[in-house]
Amino acid sequence: MKKMLLLTAVLFAAASFAAELKIDFNAATPWKEIRNHSKRLQFETKEFKGKKATVVTLAPKTKPADTALSLATPRFSVKGKKSITVKFTFLATKGMKGYTGGGWWNSAVRWYDAANKEVTPAVPLTMPVATGEWQSVTKEAPVPAKAVSAYVHFGFDYPNIGLKDIFAITDVVITY
């Protein structure tokens, strides 16, 4: 009985030290930064298929071309943390896949040291082939020893978002 009480107390103490960053999809600007290489995309945060989400589509009267995009969270402290967990839900047009790119144009956790220099490598957040329905992704990432802060960005350079394509993201929660 004493062991059970002690274990419960330890688990409660550990849980109370965990922090959480949730993207507020009710905010006027839920993202710290939005990047779009060619300015061909439209970003709207609205109700979409039963969820409040950021919905990305080709802007009206825009010809399909390079549509690299990135949605970045605020930076958060990871000092003294062993790992973080990133959870999110996305919906993309059925058959969209790959979600690749470099630098800003990918989905990843990026780490920074006390001198604000990037600690590599970034941890990629891989998304499965799109089904046209909401899909949830969870990724646990170990915190590098030198990292004191991090942020998460969601995006891709390929595939391009075409005339009838949609990419939407919601339920972003980072536990650290």
PDB file of C-alpha atoms in Angstrom:
ATOM      1  CA  MET A   1       0.000   0.000   0.000  1.00  0.00           C
ATOM      2  CA  LYS A   2       2.821   2.402   0.900  1.00  0.00           C
ATOM      3  CA  LYS A   3       4.550   1.661  -2.406  1.00  0.00           C
ATOM      4  CA  MET A   4       1.330   2.391  -4.293  1.00  0.00           C
ATOM      5  CA  LEU A   5       0.857   5.701  -2.461  1.00  0.00           C
ATOM      6  CA  LEU A   6       4.484   6.653  -3.060  1.00  0.00           C
ATOM      7  CA  LEU A   7       4.237   5.786  -6.771  1.00  0.00           C
ATOM      8  CA  THR A   8       1.026   7.817  -7.077  1.00  0.00           C
ATOM      9  CA  ALA A   9       2.687  10.795  -5.375  1.00  0.00           C
ATOM     10  CA  VAL A  10       5.715  10.573  -7.684  1.00  0.00           C
ATOM     11  CA  LEU A  11       3.531  10.367 -10.796  1.00  0.00           C
ATOM     12  CA  PHE A  12       1.430  13.311  -9.604  1.00  0.00           C
ATOM     13  CA  ALA A  13       4.557  15.381  -8.925  1.00  0.00           C
ATOM     14  CA  ALA A  14       5.991  14.557 -12.352  1.00  0.00           C
ATOM     15  CA  ALA A  15       2.711  15.448 -14.049  1.00  0.00           C
ATOM     16  CA  SER A  16       2.506  18.763 -12.241  1.00  0.00           C
ATOM     17  CA  PHE A  17       5.871  19.794 -13.741  1.00  0.00           C
ATOM     18  CA  ALA A  18       4.745  19.126 -17.318  1.00  0.00           C
ATOM     19  CA  ALA A  19       3.787  22.166 -19.334  1.00  0.00           C
ATOM     20  CA  GLU A  20       1.534  22.328 -22.333  1.00  0.00           C
ATOM     21  CA  LEU A  21       1.294  24.613 -25.352  1.00  0.00           C
ATOM     22  CA  LYS A  22      -2.015  24.533 -27.203  1.00  0.00           C
ATOM     23  CA  ILE A  23      -2.632  26.465 -30.373  1.00  0.00           C
ATOM     24  CA  ASP A  24      -5.760  28.552 -29.767  1.00  0.00           C
ATOM     25  CA  PHE A  25      -7.828  28.248 -32.928  1.00  0.00           C
ATOM     26  CA  ASN A  26     -10.296  30.796 -31.506  1.00  0.00           C
ATOM     27  CA  ALA A  27      -7.587  33.496 -31.489  1.00  0.00           C
ATOM     28  CA  ALA A  28      -7.447  36.053 -34.287  1.00  0.00           C
ATOM     29  CA  THR A  29      -3.932  34.839 -35.157  1.00  0.00           C
ATOM     30  CA  PRO A  30      -3.313  31.373 -33.691  1.00  0.00           C
ATOM     31  CA  TRP A  31       0.178  31.050 -35.192  1.00  0.00           C
ATOM     32  CA  LYS A  32       3.338  32.926 -34.210  1.00  0.00           C
ATOM     33  CA  GLU A  33       4.307  33.085 -37.865  1.00  0.00           C
ATOM     34  CA  ILE A  34       2.824  32.081 -41.217  1.00  0.00           C
ATOM     35  CA  ARG A  35       5.091  31.817 -44.246  1.00  0.00           C
ATOM     36  CA  ASN A  36       4.087  31.248 -47.848  1.00  0.00           C
ATOM     37  CA  HIS A  37       6.923  31.303 -50.370  1.00  0.00           C
ATOM     38  CA  SER A  38       4.948  32.493 -53.373  1.00  0.00           C
ATOM     39  CA  LYS A  39       2.015  34.263 -51.673  1.00  0.00           C
ATOM     40  CA  ARG A  40      -0.387  32.051 -53.643  1.00  0.00           C
ATOM     41  CA  LEU A  41      -2.163  30.576 -50.625  1.00  0.00           C
ATOM     42  CA  GLN A  42      -5.112  31.637 -48.503  1.00  0.00           C
ATOM     43  CA  PHE A  43      -4.956  30.905 -44.750  1.00  0.00           C
ATOM     44  CA  GLU A  44      -8.264  30.938 -42.862  1.00  0.00           C
ATOM     45  CA  THR A  45      -8.981  29.857 -39.301  1.00  0.00           C
ATOM     46  CA  LYS A  46     -12.596  28.724 -39.266  1.00  0.00           C
ATOM     47  CA  GLU A  47     -15.009  25.866 -38.619  1.00  0.00           C
ATOM     48  CA  PHE A  48     -14.177  23.085 -41.036  1.00  0.00           C
ATOM     49  CA  LYS A  49     -15.677  19.590 -41.042  1.00  0.00           C
ATOM     50  CA  GLY A  50     -16.664  19.800 -37.376  1.00  0.00           C
ATOM     51  CA  LYS A  51     -13.467  21.383 -36.013  1.00  0.00           C
ATOM     52  CA  LYS A  52     -12.037  24.862 -35.622  1.00  0.00           C
ATOM     53  CA  ALA A  53      -8.911  24.721 -37.806  1.00  0.00           C
ATOM     54  CA  THR A  54      -6.499  26.646 -39.967  1.00  0.00           C
ATOM     55  CA  VAL A  55      -7.482  25.829 -43.532  1.00  0.00           C
ATOM     56  CA  VAL A  56      -5.029  26.403 -46.373  1.00  0.00           C
ATOM     57  CA  THR A  57      -6.198  26.633 -49.985  1.00  0.00           C
ATOM     58  CA  LEU A  58      -5.017  28.214 -53.202  1.00  0.00           C
ATOM     59  CA  ALA A  59      -6.005  31.895 -53.153  1.00  0.00           C
ATOM     60  CA  PRO A  60      -8.855  32.864 -55.518  1.00  0.00           C
ATOM     61  CA  LYS A  61      -7.796  33.733 -59.077  1.00  0.00           C
ATOM     62  CA  THR A  62      -4.330  32.284 -58.464  1.00  0.00           C
ATOM     63  CA  LYS A  63      -2.641  29.919 -60.888  1.00  0.00           C
ATOM     64  CA  PRO A  64      -1.192  26.728 -59.421  1.00  0.00           C
ATOM     65  CA  ALA A  65       2.572  26.872 -58.880  1.00  0.00           C
ATOM     66  CA  ASP A  66       5.025  26.663 -55.963  1.00  0.00           C
ATOM     67  CA  THR A  67       2.986  26.886 -52.753  1.00  0.00           C
ATOM     68  CA  ALA A  68       5.569  26.204 -50.022  1.00  0.00           C
ATOM     69  CA  LEU A  69       4.072  27.007 -46.613  1.00  0.00           C
ATOM     70  CA  SER A  70       4.894  27.021 -42.922  1.00  0.00           C
ATOM     71  CA  LEU A  71       2.823  27.599 -39.767  1.00  0.00           C
ATOM     72  CA  ALA A  72       5.002  28.162 -36.671  1.00  0.00           C
ATOM     73  CA  THR A  73       4.118  27.926 -32.980  1.00  0.00           C
ATOM     74  CA  PRO A  74       5.553  30.324 -30.412  1.00  0.00           C
ATOM     75  CA  ARG A  75       8.881  29.280 -28.947  1.00  0.00           C
ATOM     76  CA  PHE A  76       8.735  27.425 -25.614  1.00  0.00           C
ATOM     77  CA  SER A  77      11.268  26.423 -22.965  1.00  0.00           C
ATOM     78  CA  VAL A  78      12.630  22.883 -22.917  1.00  0.00           C
ATOM     79  CA  LYS A  79      15.382  23.567 -20.396  1.00  0.00           C
ATOM     80  CA  GLY A  80      15.730  20.573 -18.091  1.00  0.00           C
ATOM     81  CA  LYS A  81      13.207  18.508 -20.078  1.00  0.00           C
ATOM     82  CA  LYS A  82      13.948  15.000 -21.321  1.00  0.00           C
ATOM     83  CA  SER A  83      11.371  14.881 -24.126  1.00  0.00           C
ATOM     84  CA  ILE A  84       8.387  16.600 -25.666  1.00  0.00           C
ATOM     85  CA  THR A  85       5.261  15.193 -27.277  1.00  0.00           C
ATOM     86  CA  VAL A  86       3.651  16.855 -30.290  1.00  0.00           C
ATOM     87  CA  LYS A  87       0.049  15.958 -31.115  1.00  0.00           C
ATOM     88  CA  PHE A  88      -1.957  17.379 -34.001  1.00  0.00           C
ATOM     89  CA  THR A  89      -4.793  16.543 -36.331  1.00  0.00           C
ATOM     90  CA  PHE A  90      -4.728  17.319 -40.037  1.00  0.00           C
ATOM     91  CA  LEU A  91      -6.937  16.880 -43.064  1.00  0.00           C
ATOM     92  CA  ALA A  92      -5.685  17.051 -46.629  1.00  0.00           C
ATOM     93  CA  THR A  93      -7.180  16.275 -50.006  1.00  0.00           C
ATOM     94  CA  LYS A  94      -7.303  12.525 -50.530  1.00  0.00           C
ATOM     95  CA  GLY A  95      -4.081  11.197 -51.983  1.00  0.00           C
ATOM     96  CA  MET A  96      -1.849  14.120 -50.983  1.00  0.00           C
ATOM     97  CA  LYS A  97       1.406  12.678 -49.687  1.00  0.00           C
ATOM     98  CA  GLY A  98       5.058  13.341 -49.117  1.00  0.00           C
ATOM     99  CA  TYR A  99       4.804  16.676 -47.296  1.00  0.00           C
ATOM    100  CA  THR A 100       8.482  17.332 -47.865  1.00  0.00           C
ATOM    101  CA  GLY A 101      10.718  20.359 -48.054  1.00  0.00           C
ATOM    102  CA  GLY A 102      13.759  21.870 -46.454  1.00  0.00           C
ATOM    103  CA  GLY A 103      14.320  24.607 -43.904  1.00  0.00           C
ATOM    104  CA  TRP A 104      11.016  26.251 -43.095  1.00  0.00           C
ATOM    105  CA  TRP A 105       9.159  24.229 -45.686  1.00  0.00           C
ATOM    106  CA  ASN A 106       8.653  21.056 -43.651  1.00  0.00           C
ATOM    107  CA  SER A 107       7.028  19.885 -40.439  1.00  0.00           C
ATOM    108  CA  ALA A 108       9.519  19.619 -37.601  1.00  0.00           C
ATOM    109  CA  VAL A 109      10.562  20.444 -34.046  1.00  0.00           C
ATOM    110  CA  ARG A 110      13.487  22.889 -34.089  1.00  0.00           C
ATOM    111  CA  TRP A 111      15.771  23.300 -31.067  1.00  0.00           C
ATOM    112  CA  TYR A 112      17.819  26.289 -29.864  1.00  0.00           C
ATOM    113  CA  ASP A 113      20.626  26.684 -27.323  1.00  0.00           C
ATOM    114  CA  ALA A 114      21.193  29.468 -24.784  1.00  0.00           C
ATOM    115  CA  ALA A 115      22.996  31.561 -27.454  1.00  0.00           C
ATOM    116  CA  ASN A 116      19.906  31.252 -29.716  1.00  0.00           C
ATOM    117  CA  LYS A 117      21.767  29.034 -32.177  1.00  0.00           C
ATOM    118  CA  GLU A 118      19.961  26.087 -33.700  1.00  0.00           C
ATOM    119  CA  VAL A 119      20.769  22.694 -32.202  1.00  0.00           C
ATOM    120  CA  THR A 120      20.579  20.081 -34.933  1.00  0.00           C
ATOM    121  CA  PRO A 121      19.125  17.879 -36.091  1.00  0.00           C
ATOM    122  CA  ALA A 122      15.508  19.015 -36.142  1.00  0.00           C
ATOM    123  CA  VAL A 123      12.962  16.268 -35.464  1.00  0.00           C
ATOM    124  CA  PRO A 124      10.695  15.678 -38.493  1.00  0.00           C
ATOM    125  CA  LEU A 125       6.939  15.334 -37.994  1.00  0.00           C
ATOM    126  CA  THR A 126       5.841  12.837 -40.620  1.00  0.00           C
ATOM    127  CA  MET A 127       2.267  12.840 -41.890  1.00  0.00           C
ATOM    128  CA  PRO A 128       0.676   9.813 -43.546  1.00  0.00           C
ATOM    129  CA  VAL A 129      -0.914   9.837 -47.000  1.00  0.00           C
ATOM    130  CA  ALA A 130      -4.064  11.968 -46.816  1.00  0.00           C
ATOM    131  CA  THR A 131      -7.457  10.300 -46.754  1.00  0.00           C
ATOM    132  CA  GLY A 132      -9.639  13.398 -47.098  1.00  0.00           C
ATOM    133  CA  GLU A 133     -10.674  12.922 -43.449  1.00  0.00           C
ATOM    134  CA  TRP A 134      -9.184  14.095 -40.148  1.00  0.00           C
ATOM    135  CA  GLN A 135      -6.062  12.115 -39.168  1.00  0.00           C
ATOM    136  CA  SER A 136      -4.218  12.388 -35.845  1.00  0.00           C
ATOM    137  CA  VAL A 137      -0.449  12.295 -35.461  1.00  0.00           C
ATOM    138  CA  THR A 138       1.598  11.970 -32.247  1.00  0.00           C
ATOM    139  CA  LYS A 139       5.373  12.251 -32.090  1.00  0.00           C
ATOM    140  CA  GLU A 140       7.607  12.070 -29.030  1.00  0.00           C
ATOM    141  CA  ALA A 141      10.973  13.753 -29.422  1.00  0.00           C
ATOM    142  CA  PRO A 142      13.950  13.583 -27.064  1.00  0.00           C
ATOM    143  CA  VAL A 143      15.293  17.024 -26.131  1.00  0.00           C
ATOM    144  CA  PRO A 144      18.956  17.480 -27.123  1.00  0.00           C
ATOM    145  CA  ALA A 145      21.270  18.150 -24.156  1.00  0.00           C
ATOM    146  CA  LYS A 146      22.153  21.698 -25.293  1.00  0.00           C
ATOM    147  CA  ALA A 147      18.587  22.756 -26.154  1.00  0.00           C
ATOM    148  CA  VAL A 148      16.899  25.358 -23.950  1.00  0.00           C
ATOM    149  CA  SER A 149      14.004  26.300 -26.253  1.00  0.00           C
ATOM    150  CA  ALA A 150      12.111  24.952 -29.234  1.00  0.00           C
ATOM    151  CA  TYR A 151       9.284  25.656 -31.587  1.00  0.00           C
ATOM    152  CA  VAL A 152       7.264  23.511 -33.939  1.00  0.00           C
ATOM    153  CA  HIS A 153       6.382  24.345 -37.492  1.00  0.00           C
ATOM    154  CA  PHE A 154       4.015  22.578 -39.841  1.00  0.00           C
ATOM    155  CA  GLY A 155       4.433  22.871 -43.568  1.00  0.00           C
ATOM    156  CA  PHE A 156       5.713  21.493 -46.829  1.00  0.00           C
ATOM    157  CA  ASP A 157       7.063  22.470 -50.235  1.00  0.00           C
ATOM    158  CA  TYR A 158       5.716  19.350 -51.896  1.00  0.00           C
ATOM    159  CA  PRO A 159       3.028  18.564 -52.827  1.00  0.00           C
ATOM    160  CA  ASN A 160       1.883  21.930 -54.106  1.00  0.00           C
ATOM    161  CA  ILE A 161      -1.649  22.914 -53.197  1.00  0.00           C
ATOM    162  CA  GLY A 162      -3.694  22.950 -56.396  1.00  0.00           C
ATOM    163  CA  LEU A 163      -7.075  24.406 -57.379  1.00  0.00           C
ATOM    164  CA  LYS A 164      -9.155  21.769 -55.566  1.00  0.00           C
ATOM    165  CA  ASP A 165      -6.710  20.935 -52.768  1.00  0.00           C
ATOM    166  CA  ILE A 166      -7.077  21.621 -49.062  1.00  0.00           C
ATOM    167  CA  PHE A 167      -4.708  21.309 -46.131  1.00  0.00           C
ATOM    168  CA  ALA A 168      -6.168  21.901 -42.665  1.00  0.00           C
ATOM    169  CA  ILE A 169      -4.646  21.546 -39.206  1.00  0.00           C
ATOM    170  CA  THR A 170      -6.175  21.591 -35.721  1.00  0.00           C
ATOM    171  CA  ASP A 171      -5.850  20.176 -32.200  1.00  0.00           C
ATOM    172  CA  VAL A 172      -2.164  21.129 -31.905  1.00  0.00           C
ATOM    173  CA  VAL A 173      -0.899  20.308 -28.400  1.00  0.00           C
ATOM    174  CA  ILE A 174       2.741  20.218 -27.336  1.00  0.00           C
ATOM    175  CA  THR A 175       3.507  18.698 -23.938  1.00  0.00           C
ATOM    176  CA  TYR A 176       6.937  19.372 -22.482  1.00  0.00           C
TER     177      TYR A 176
END
